[in-house]
XYZ file of C-alpha atoms in Angstrom:
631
model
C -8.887 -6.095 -34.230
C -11.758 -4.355 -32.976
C -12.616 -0.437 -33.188
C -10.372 1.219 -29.981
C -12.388 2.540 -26.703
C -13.429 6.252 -27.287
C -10.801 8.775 -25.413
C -11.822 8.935 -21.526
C -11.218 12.441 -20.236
C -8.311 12.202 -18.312
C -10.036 13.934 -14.853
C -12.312 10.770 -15.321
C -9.464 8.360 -13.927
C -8.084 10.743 -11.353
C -11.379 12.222 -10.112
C -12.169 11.877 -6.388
C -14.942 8.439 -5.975
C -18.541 9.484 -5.284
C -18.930 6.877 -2.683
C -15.473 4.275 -1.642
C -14.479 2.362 1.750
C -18.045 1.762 3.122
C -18.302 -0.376 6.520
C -21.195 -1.120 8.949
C -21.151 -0.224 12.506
C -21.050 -2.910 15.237
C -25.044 -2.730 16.069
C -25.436 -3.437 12.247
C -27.799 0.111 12.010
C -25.635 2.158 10.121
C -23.439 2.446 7.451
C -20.255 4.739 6.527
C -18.417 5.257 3.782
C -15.956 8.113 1.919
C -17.511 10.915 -0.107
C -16.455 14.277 -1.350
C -17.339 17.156 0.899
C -16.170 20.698 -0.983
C -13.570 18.425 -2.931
C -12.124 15.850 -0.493
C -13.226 12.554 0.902
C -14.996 12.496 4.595
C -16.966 10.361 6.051
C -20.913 10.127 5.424
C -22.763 8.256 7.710
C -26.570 7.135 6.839
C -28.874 3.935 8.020
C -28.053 0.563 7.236
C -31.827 0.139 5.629
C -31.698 3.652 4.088
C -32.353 3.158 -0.617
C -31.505 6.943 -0.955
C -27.996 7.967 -0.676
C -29.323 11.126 0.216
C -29.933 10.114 3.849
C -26.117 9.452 4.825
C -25.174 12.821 6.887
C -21.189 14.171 6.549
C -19.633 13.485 9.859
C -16.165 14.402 9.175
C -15.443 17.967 7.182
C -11.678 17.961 6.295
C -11.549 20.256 3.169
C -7.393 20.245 2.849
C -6.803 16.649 2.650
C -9.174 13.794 1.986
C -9.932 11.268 4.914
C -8.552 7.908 3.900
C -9.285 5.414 6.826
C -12.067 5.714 9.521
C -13.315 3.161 12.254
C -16.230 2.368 14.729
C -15.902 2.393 18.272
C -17.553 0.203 20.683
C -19.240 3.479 21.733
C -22.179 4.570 19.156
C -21.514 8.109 19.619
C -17.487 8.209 18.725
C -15.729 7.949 15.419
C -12.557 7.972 15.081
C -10.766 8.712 11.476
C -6.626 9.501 11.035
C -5.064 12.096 9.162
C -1.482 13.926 8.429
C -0.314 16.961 7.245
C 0.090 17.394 3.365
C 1.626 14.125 3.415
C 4.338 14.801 5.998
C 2.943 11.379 7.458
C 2.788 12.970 10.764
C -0.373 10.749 11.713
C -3.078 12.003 14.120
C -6.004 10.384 15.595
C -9.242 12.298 15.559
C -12.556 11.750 16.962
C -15.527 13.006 16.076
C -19.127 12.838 18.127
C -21.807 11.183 15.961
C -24.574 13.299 18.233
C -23.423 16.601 16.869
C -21.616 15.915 13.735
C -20.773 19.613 12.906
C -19.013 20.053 15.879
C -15.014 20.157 15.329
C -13.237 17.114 15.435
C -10.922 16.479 18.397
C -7.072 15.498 18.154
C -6.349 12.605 20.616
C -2.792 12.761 19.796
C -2.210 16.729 19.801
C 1.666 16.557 19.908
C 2.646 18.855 16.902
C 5.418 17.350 15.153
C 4.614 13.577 16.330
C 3.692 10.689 14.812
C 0.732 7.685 15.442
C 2.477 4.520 13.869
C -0.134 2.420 15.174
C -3.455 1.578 17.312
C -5.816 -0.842 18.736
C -9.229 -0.518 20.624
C -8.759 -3.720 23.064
C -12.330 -5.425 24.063
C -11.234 -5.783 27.456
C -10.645 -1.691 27.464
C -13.979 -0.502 26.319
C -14.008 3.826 25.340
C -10.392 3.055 25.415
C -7.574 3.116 22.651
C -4.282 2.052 22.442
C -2.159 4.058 20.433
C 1.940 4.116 19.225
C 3.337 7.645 19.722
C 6.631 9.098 19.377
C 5.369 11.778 21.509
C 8.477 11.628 23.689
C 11.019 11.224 21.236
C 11.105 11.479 17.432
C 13.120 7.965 17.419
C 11.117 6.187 19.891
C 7.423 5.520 19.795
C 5.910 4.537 23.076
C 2.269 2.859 23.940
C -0.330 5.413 25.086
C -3.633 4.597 26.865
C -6.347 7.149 25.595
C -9.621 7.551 26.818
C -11.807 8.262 23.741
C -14.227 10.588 25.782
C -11.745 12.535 27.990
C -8.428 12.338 25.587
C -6.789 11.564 28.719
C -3.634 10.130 27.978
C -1.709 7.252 30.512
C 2.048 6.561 29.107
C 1.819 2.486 29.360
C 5.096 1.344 28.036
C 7.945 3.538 26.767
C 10.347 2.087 24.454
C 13.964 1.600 26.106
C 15.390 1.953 23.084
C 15.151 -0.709 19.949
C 11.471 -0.942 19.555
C 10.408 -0.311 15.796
C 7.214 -0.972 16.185
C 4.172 -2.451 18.830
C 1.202 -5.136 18.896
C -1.330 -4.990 20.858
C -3.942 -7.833 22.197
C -7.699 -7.673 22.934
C -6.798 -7.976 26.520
C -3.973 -4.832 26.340
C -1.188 -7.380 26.258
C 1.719 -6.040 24.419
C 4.338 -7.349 22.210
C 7.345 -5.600 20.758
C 9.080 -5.880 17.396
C 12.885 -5.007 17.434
C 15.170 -5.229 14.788
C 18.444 -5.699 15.655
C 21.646 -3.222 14.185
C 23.049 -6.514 12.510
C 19.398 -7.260 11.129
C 16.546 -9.857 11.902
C 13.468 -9.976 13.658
C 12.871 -10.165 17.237
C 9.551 -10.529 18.793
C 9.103 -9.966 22.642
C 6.901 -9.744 25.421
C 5.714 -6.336 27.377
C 6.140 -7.259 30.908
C 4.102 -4.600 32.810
C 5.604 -5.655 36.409
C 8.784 -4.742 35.376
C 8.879 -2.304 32.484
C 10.964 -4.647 30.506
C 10.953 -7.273 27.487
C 11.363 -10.344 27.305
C 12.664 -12.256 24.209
C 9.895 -15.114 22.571
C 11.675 -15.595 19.242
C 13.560 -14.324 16.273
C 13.597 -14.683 12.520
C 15.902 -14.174 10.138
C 15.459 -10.555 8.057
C 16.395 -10.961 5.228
C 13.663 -13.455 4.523
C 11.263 -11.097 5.434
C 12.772 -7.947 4.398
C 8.983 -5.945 5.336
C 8.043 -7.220 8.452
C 6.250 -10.049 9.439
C 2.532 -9.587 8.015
C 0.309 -10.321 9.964
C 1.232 -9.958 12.813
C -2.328 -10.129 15.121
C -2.864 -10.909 18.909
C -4.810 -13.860 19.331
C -8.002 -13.298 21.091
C -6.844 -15.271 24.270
C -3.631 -13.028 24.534
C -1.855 -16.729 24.800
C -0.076 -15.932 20.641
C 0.229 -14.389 17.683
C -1.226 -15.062 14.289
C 1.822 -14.326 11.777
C 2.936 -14.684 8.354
C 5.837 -16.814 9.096
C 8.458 -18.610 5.873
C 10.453 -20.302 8.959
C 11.866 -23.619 6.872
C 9.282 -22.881 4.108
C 10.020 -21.145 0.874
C 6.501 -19.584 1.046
C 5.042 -17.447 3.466
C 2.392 -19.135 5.549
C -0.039 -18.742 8.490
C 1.373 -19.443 12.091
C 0.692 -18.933 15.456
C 3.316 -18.169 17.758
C 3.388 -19.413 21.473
C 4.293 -16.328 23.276
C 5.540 -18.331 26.023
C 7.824 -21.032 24.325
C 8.423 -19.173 21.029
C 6.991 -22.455 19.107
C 5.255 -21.891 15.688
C 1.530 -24.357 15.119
C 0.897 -23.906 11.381
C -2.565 -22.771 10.568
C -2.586 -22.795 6.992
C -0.761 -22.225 4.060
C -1.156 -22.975 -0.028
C 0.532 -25.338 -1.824
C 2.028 -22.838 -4.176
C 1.190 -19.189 -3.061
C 1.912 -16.986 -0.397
C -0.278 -14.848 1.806
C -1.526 -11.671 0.453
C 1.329 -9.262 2.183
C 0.933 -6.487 0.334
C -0.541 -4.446 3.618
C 2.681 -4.446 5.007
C 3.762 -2.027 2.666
C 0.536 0.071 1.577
C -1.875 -0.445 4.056
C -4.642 0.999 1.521
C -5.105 -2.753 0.625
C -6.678 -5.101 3.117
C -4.777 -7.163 5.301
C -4.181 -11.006 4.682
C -6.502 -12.035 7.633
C -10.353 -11.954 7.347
C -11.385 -11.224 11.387
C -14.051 -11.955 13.028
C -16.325 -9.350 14.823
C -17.633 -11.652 17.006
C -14.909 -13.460 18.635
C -11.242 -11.979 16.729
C -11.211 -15.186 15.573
C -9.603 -15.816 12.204
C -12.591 -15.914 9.378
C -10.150 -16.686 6.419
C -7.126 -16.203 4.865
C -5.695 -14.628 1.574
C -3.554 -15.824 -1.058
C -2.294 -13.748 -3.743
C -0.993 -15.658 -7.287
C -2.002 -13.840 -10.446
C -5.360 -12.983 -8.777
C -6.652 -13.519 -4.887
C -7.317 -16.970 -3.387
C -9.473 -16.875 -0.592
C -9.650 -19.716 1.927
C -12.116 -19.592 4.665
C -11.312 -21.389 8.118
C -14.299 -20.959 9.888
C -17.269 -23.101 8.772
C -20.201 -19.982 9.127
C -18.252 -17.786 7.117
C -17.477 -20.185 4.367
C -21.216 -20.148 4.156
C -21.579 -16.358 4.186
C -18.340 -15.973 1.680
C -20.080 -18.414 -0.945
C -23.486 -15.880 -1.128
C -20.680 -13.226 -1.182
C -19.116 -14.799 -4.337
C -22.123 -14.529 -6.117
C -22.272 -10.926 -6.458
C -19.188 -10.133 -8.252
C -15.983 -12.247 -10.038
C -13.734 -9.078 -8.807
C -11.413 -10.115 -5.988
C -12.813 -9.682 -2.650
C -11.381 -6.519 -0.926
C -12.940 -4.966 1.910
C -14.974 -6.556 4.785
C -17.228 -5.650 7.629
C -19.788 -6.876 9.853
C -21.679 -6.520 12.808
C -20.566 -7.707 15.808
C -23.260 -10.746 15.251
C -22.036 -11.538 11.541
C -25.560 -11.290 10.260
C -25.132 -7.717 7.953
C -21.716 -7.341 6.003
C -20.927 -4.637 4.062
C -17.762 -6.174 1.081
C -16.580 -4.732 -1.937
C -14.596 -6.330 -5.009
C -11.910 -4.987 -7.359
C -11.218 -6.259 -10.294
C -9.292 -4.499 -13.408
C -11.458 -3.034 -15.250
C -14.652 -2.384 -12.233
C -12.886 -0.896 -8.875
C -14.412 -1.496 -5.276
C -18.277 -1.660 -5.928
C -19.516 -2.023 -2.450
C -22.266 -4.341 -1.839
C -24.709 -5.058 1.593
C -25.410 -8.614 2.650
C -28.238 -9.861 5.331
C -26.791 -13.535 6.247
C -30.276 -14.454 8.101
C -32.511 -13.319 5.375
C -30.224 -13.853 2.117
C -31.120 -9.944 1.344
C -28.407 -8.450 -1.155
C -28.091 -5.009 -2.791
C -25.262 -3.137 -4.427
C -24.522 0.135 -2.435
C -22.252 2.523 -4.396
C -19.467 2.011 -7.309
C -16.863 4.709 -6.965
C -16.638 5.797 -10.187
C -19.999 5.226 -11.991
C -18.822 7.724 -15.186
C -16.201 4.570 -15.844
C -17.513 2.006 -18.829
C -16.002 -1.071 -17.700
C -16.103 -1.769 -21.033
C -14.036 0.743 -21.840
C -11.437 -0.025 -19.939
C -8.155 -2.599 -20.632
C -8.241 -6.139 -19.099
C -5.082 -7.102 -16.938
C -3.557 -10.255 -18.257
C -0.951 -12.059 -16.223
C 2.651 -13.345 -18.041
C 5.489 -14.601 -17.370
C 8.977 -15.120 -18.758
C 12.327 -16.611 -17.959
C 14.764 -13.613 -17.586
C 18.456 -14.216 -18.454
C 19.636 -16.109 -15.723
C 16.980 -18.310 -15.967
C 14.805 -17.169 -13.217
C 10.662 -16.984 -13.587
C 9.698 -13.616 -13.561
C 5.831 -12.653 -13.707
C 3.817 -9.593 -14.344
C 0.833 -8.074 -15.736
C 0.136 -6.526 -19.579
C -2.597 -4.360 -20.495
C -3.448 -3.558 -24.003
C -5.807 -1.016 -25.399
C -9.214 -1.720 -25.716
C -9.550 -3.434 -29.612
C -5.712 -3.876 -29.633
C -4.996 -7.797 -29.615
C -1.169 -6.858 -30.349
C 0.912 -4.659 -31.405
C 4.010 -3.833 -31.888
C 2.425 -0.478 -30.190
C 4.324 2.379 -27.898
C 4.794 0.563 -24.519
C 5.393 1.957 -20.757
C 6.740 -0.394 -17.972
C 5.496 0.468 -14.900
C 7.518 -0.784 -12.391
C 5.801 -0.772 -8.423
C 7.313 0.530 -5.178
C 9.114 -1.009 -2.536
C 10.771 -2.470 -4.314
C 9.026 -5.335 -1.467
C 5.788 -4.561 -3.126
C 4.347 -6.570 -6.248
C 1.998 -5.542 -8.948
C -1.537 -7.435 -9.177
C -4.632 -7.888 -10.759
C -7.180 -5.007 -9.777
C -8.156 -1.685 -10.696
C -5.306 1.263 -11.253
C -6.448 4.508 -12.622
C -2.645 5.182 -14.000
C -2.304 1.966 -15.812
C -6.174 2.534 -17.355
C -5.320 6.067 -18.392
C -2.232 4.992 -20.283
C -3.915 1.688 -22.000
C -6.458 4.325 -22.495
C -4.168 6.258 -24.416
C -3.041 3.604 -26.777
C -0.149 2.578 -24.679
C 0.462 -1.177 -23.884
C 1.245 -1.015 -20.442
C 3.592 -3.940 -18.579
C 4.299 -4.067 -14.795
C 6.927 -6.377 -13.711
C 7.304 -7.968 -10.130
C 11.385 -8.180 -10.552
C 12.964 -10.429 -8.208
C 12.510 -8.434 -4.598
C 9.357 -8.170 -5.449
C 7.376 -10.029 -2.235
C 4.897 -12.933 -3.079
C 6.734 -15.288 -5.024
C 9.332 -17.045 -1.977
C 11.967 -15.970 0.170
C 14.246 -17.485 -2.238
C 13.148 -15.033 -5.125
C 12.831 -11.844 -2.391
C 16.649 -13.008 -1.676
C 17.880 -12.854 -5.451
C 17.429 -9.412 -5.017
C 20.740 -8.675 -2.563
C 23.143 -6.588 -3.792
C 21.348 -5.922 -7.500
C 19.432 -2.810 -7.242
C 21.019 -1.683 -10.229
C 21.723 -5.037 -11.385
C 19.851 -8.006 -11.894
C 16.855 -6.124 -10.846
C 16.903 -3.832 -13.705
C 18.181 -6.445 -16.043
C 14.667 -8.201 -15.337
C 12.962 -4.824 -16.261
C 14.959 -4.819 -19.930
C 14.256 -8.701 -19.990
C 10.842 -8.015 -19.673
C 11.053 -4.913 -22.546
C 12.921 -7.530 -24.615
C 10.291 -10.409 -24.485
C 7.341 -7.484 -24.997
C 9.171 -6.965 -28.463
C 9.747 -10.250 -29.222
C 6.445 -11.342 -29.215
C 5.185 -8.008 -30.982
C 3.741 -5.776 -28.353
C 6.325 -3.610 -27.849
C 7.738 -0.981 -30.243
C 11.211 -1.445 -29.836
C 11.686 2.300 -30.702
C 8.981 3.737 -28.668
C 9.450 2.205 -24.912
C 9.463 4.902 -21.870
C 9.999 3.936 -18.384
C 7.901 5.187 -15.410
C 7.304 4.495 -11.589
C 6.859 5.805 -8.272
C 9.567 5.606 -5.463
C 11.455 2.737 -6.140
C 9.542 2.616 -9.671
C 11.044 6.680 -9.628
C 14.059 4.692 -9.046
C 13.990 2.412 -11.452
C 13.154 5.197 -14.075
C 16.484 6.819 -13.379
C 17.969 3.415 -13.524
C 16.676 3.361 -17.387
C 17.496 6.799 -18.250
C 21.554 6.306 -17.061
C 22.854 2.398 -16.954
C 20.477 1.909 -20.062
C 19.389 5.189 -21.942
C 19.272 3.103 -25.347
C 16.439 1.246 -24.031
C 13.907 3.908 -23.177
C 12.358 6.707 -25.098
C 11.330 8.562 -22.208
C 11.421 8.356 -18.740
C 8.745 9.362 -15.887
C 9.962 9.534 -11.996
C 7.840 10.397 -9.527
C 9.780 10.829 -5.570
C 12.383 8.413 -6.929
C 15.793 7.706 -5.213
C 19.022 8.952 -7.111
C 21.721 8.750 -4.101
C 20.743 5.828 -2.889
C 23.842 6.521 0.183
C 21.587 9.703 0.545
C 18.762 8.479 0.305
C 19.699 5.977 3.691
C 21.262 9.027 5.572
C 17.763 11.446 5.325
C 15.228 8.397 6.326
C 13.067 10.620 8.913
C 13.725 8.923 12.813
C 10.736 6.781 12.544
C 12.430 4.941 9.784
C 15.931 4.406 10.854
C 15.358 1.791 13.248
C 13.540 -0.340 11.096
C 15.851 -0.387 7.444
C 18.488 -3.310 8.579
C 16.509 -5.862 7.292
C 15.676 -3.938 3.999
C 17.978 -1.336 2.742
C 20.953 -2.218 5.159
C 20.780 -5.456 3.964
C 19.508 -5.617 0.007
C 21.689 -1.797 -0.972
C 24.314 -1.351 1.661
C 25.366 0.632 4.640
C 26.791 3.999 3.569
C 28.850 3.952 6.809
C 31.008 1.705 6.033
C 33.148 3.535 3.180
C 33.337 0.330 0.856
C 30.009 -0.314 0.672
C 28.753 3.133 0.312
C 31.143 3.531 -2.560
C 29.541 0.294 -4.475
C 25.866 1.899 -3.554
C 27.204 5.323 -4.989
C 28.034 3.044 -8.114
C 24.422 2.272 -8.397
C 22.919 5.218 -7.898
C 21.631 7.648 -10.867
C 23.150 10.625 -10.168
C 26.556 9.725 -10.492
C 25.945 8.820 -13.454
C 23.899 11.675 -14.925
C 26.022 12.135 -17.522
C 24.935 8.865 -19.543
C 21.420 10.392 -19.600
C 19.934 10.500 -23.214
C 16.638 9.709 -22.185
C 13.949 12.747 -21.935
C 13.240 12.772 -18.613
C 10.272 14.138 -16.323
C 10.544 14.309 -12.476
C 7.942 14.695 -10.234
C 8.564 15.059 -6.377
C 6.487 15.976 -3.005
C 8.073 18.893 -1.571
C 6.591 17.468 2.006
C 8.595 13.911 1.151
C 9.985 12.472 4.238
C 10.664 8.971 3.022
C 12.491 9.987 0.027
C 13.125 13.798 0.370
C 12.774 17.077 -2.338
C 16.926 16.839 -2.137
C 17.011 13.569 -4.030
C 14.941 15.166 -7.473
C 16.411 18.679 -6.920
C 20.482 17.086 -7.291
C 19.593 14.914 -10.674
C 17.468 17.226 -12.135
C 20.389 19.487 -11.923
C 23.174 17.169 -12.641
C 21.405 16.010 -16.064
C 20.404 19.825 -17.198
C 23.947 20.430 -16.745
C 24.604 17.541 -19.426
C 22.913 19.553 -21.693
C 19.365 17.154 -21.767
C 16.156 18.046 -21.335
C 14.555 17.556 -18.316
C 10.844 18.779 -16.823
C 10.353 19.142 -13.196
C 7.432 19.852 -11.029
C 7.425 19.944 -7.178
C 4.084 19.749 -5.514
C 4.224 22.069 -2.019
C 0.918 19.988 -0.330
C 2.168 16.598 -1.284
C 4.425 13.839 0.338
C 5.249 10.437 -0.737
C 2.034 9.378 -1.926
C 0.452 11.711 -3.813
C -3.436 12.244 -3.223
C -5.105 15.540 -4.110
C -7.424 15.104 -7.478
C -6.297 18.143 -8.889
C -2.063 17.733 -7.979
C -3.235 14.230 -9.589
C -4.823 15.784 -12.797
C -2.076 18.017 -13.474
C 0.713 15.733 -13.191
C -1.364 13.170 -15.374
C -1.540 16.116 -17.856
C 2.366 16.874 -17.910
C 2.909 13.170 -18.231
C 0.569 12.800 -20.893
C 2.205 15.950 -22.943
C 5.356 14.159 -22.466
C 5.151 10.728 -23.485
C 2.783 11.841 -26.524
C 5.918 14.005 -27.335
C 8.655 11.495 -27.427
C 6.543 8.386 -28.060
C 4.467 9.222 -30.877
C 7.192 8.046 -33.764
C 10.266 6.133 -33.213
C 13.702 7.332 -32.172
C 16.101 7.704 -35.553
């Protein structure tokens, strides 16, 4: 065993980056990225030949909530950037005018109380964008036409009704995704003429309880490039006809599926590398226990093999110029996050821009190493450990992480959470339970009807096998996660309180009937192929009787688990409601319980300092109950 990694202050790993999410602008001049302006990311603008960081100019100067996601326009002088509300996920669209960047940014989408689900900048609409509103109704998001200039807005197609959610093609063709009350996927065409759809095709939901991802217009307006498992186990790249509703595969690997994980947290990149030149598909990503990149187009394979060379970190994000000479990529990889390099394809010229967080010793820092295990009904389950630095084994105080979704998985790459504990002399395992997307339909499937169940058995499986082979205390095991991970957490601390130590939730479910009944509008609509069909429908009296059966707060009583809660009191997905009843319910069982509501936080939480303090409380906490084993 060698000596353990020196203690890492703790506002180290939750610090805002000095420089993250850089791109280049269409022309190939200039450059942009995220940096902190008075405390929260904007976006910094400098030349694409400029050494000194010094040079980039803040364009953006949001000092309430940092800017997350930005983008070019085919005009020089306009960016455009999104933001919500103290994470009431009320998205606007804002531009801002590159020829006076201190001037106030404009709202394109000034409807207080409404929402931007989605938009597009078509080529054959140049100044224009495209943008998914639920201007009109809270329920029903329509297609605006926005002139980026002017903010003149043109209504374009409003949704009659089942619409969850829009696509839009280079040309402004539109395509709608509905998903029927009894479930599924339907994908039809906008016809302008008549203000009505028309049905292409239809898949079944359950397979593909997120969404199909991707889900891109092809450049001709003719299909659309999906992520299709249509009589394949594995998720694979399609295009659709829009006129006969036939799938042509594109490509798919002989043993992974595409990289999905956009459809739920669209922080990560998508599964489709595009083309700037002609929206062509560049190459495609596969996710197993690290990324698989496969280019399609000949020029790019050249340009990703110089790319390769710069870092072994998975490739993340990617721009270019509209000619593909100058890119702009970063890498992750688990112990180095998103160092952002520039690339000159015509004169081979590389140089490393920025790393986010240059005060991190990758060195210091835990490796990620993927396992697997059979859990007790025989099915492969796979996840990720992460031991402290000089600890080879163990049997050491543990926390499983479990991820959101649950129709997320965990993978390898950077997580300032997962460092911070390892960092602490935790071992850390994440487990992608059944449900958990990127391992088949088949495996997504084994997780109907077991929330509660065979999901959380595969979490204890997983605490089980960590002891068996020595890295796991038996004694000193807590339980922590985030939404469904919050979930989860609860799970531990009532159906099986002898498991865990301790217990962390952060905006976890505890009704999960509910949970259903206060989805915001936007959601509704969009749940029958998910929660309708994995948990239940608490309108019908049978089944919400078997989902009150899983749910934590009926069964608060079982707690012996020390328990923190953390919750966002601007939570629309899973609202303040859900913490405030089981924190109650178990403090009238007599056990201990912390709480902390954050008032300028949602879902996701993303203020450095909320982030520091709630890193603190959870690191008072788990020292506290993990630091000897339970009698």
């Amino acid at each position: 065993m060698t000596d353990p990694a020196p203690l890492i202050p703790l506002e180290d790993f939750f610090r805002s980056p000095v420089a993250t999410a850089g791109s280049i602008s269409p022309d190939g001049t200039r450059i942009a990225h995220l940096a902190p302006e008075e405390g929260r990311l904007n976006v910094w603008i400098g030349p694409a030949d400029a050494t000194d960081p010094t040079e980039a100019v803040c364009v953006t100067h949001d000092h309430e909530r940092d800017v997350h996601s930005y983008h070019w326009t085919d005009n020089p002088r306009w960016l455009l950037y999104a933001q919500d509300g103290d994470g009431d996920e009320n998205w606007h669209l804002f531009r801002v005018d590159l020829n006076d960047p201190d001037a106030p940014a404009v709202d394109l989408t000034p409807f207080p109380g409404a929402r931007m689900a989605d938009f597009w900048q078509p080529a054959a609409l140049p100044g224009t964008v495209v943008a998914v509103l639920n201007a009109r109704r809270a329920d029903r998001f329509d297609v605006h036409r926005i002139d980026i200039s002017t903010g003149t807005h043109t209504l374009i197609a409003e949704n009659p009704g089942p619409v969850g959610s829009w696509l839009c093609g280079p040309g402004g063709e539109l395509f709608a995704m509905v998903v029927p009350p009894s479930g599924g996927h339907e994908i039809h065409a906008w016809e302008p003429d008549r203000r009505t759809l028309r049905l292409i095709t239809s898949y079944d939901g359950a397979d593909l309880p997120m969404g199909l991802t991707p889900a891109v217009v092809t450049p001709d307006g003719t299909g659309i490039w999906l992520g299709s498992n249509r009589n394949s186990d594995l998720i694979r790249l399609v295009r659709l006809d829009a006129a006969t509703g036939e799938e042509t595969g594109l490509d798919s690997h002989p043993v992974h599926e595409l990289d999905t994980r956009s459809g739920v947290n669209p922080a990560h990149p998508g599964p489709l590398i595009l083309s700037a030149r002609t929206g062509g598909v560049l190459a495609v990503r596969y996710l197993g226990e690290r990324q698989t990149v496969r280019p399609l187009d000949p020029r790019f394979a050249a340009v990703y093999e110089r790319l390769s060379r710069l870092s072994d970190g998975d490739l993340a994000h990617v721009s270019s110029d509209v000619q593909e000479r100058r890119w702009v990529v970063s890498f992750t990889h688990d112990t180095e996050p998103d160092v952002t390099y520039y690339y000159d394809h015509a004169t081979g010229e590389t140089r490393e821009l920025f790393r986010p967080y240059p005060h991190l010793d990758p060195t210091a820092l835990a490796a990620k190493r993927p396992v697997s295990f059979s859990a007790r009904d025989g099915l492969r389950v796979h996840g990720y450990l992460t031991l402290p630095v000089g600890a080879s084994h163990g049997p050491l105080p543990m926390v499983l992480h479990v991820h959101g979704g649950p129709w997320f998985r965990d993978a390898h790459g950077y997580e300032p959470r997962v460092q911070f504990l390892a960092n602490r002399g935790y071992a850390v395992l994440q487990v992608n339970m059944r449900g958990s997307s990127g391992y088949g339909k088949a495996f997504t499937r084994a997780a109907i009807g077991e929330f509660a169940g065979r999901m959380h058995d595969d979490l204890t499986d997983a605490v089980d096998w960590a002891v068996r082979h020595g890295y796991a205390d038996p004694g000193r095991v807590a339980i922590c996660g985030a939404s469904y991970g919050g979930y989860s957490a609860l799970v531990g601390a009532t159906f099986t309180p002898q498991v865990f130590a301790a217990a962390v939730d952060l905006c976890g479910i505890s009704n999960l009937a509910n949970f259903i009944r206060t989805l915001p509008p936007f959601a509704r609509g969009i749940i029958g192929n998910n929660f309708l069909t994995y948990v239940g429908d608490p309108d019908d009296p049978e089944q919400e009787a078997d989902m009150l059966a899983r749910s934590p707060v009926t069964r608060a009583d079982r707690v012996q688990t020390p328990l923190l809660v953390v919750q966002g009191a601007n939570d629309v997905r899973v609202v303040q409601e859900e913490s405030d009843l089981m924190v109650a319910a178990v403090r009238a069982c007599g056990v201990e319980v912390e709480y902390l509501v954050k008032e300028d936080e949602g879902h996701r939480f993303q203020k450095p300092e909320n982030l520091v303090e709630i890193h603190h409380l959870m690191e008072r906490f788990l020292a506290r109950h993990l630091t000897a084993p339970r009698p």
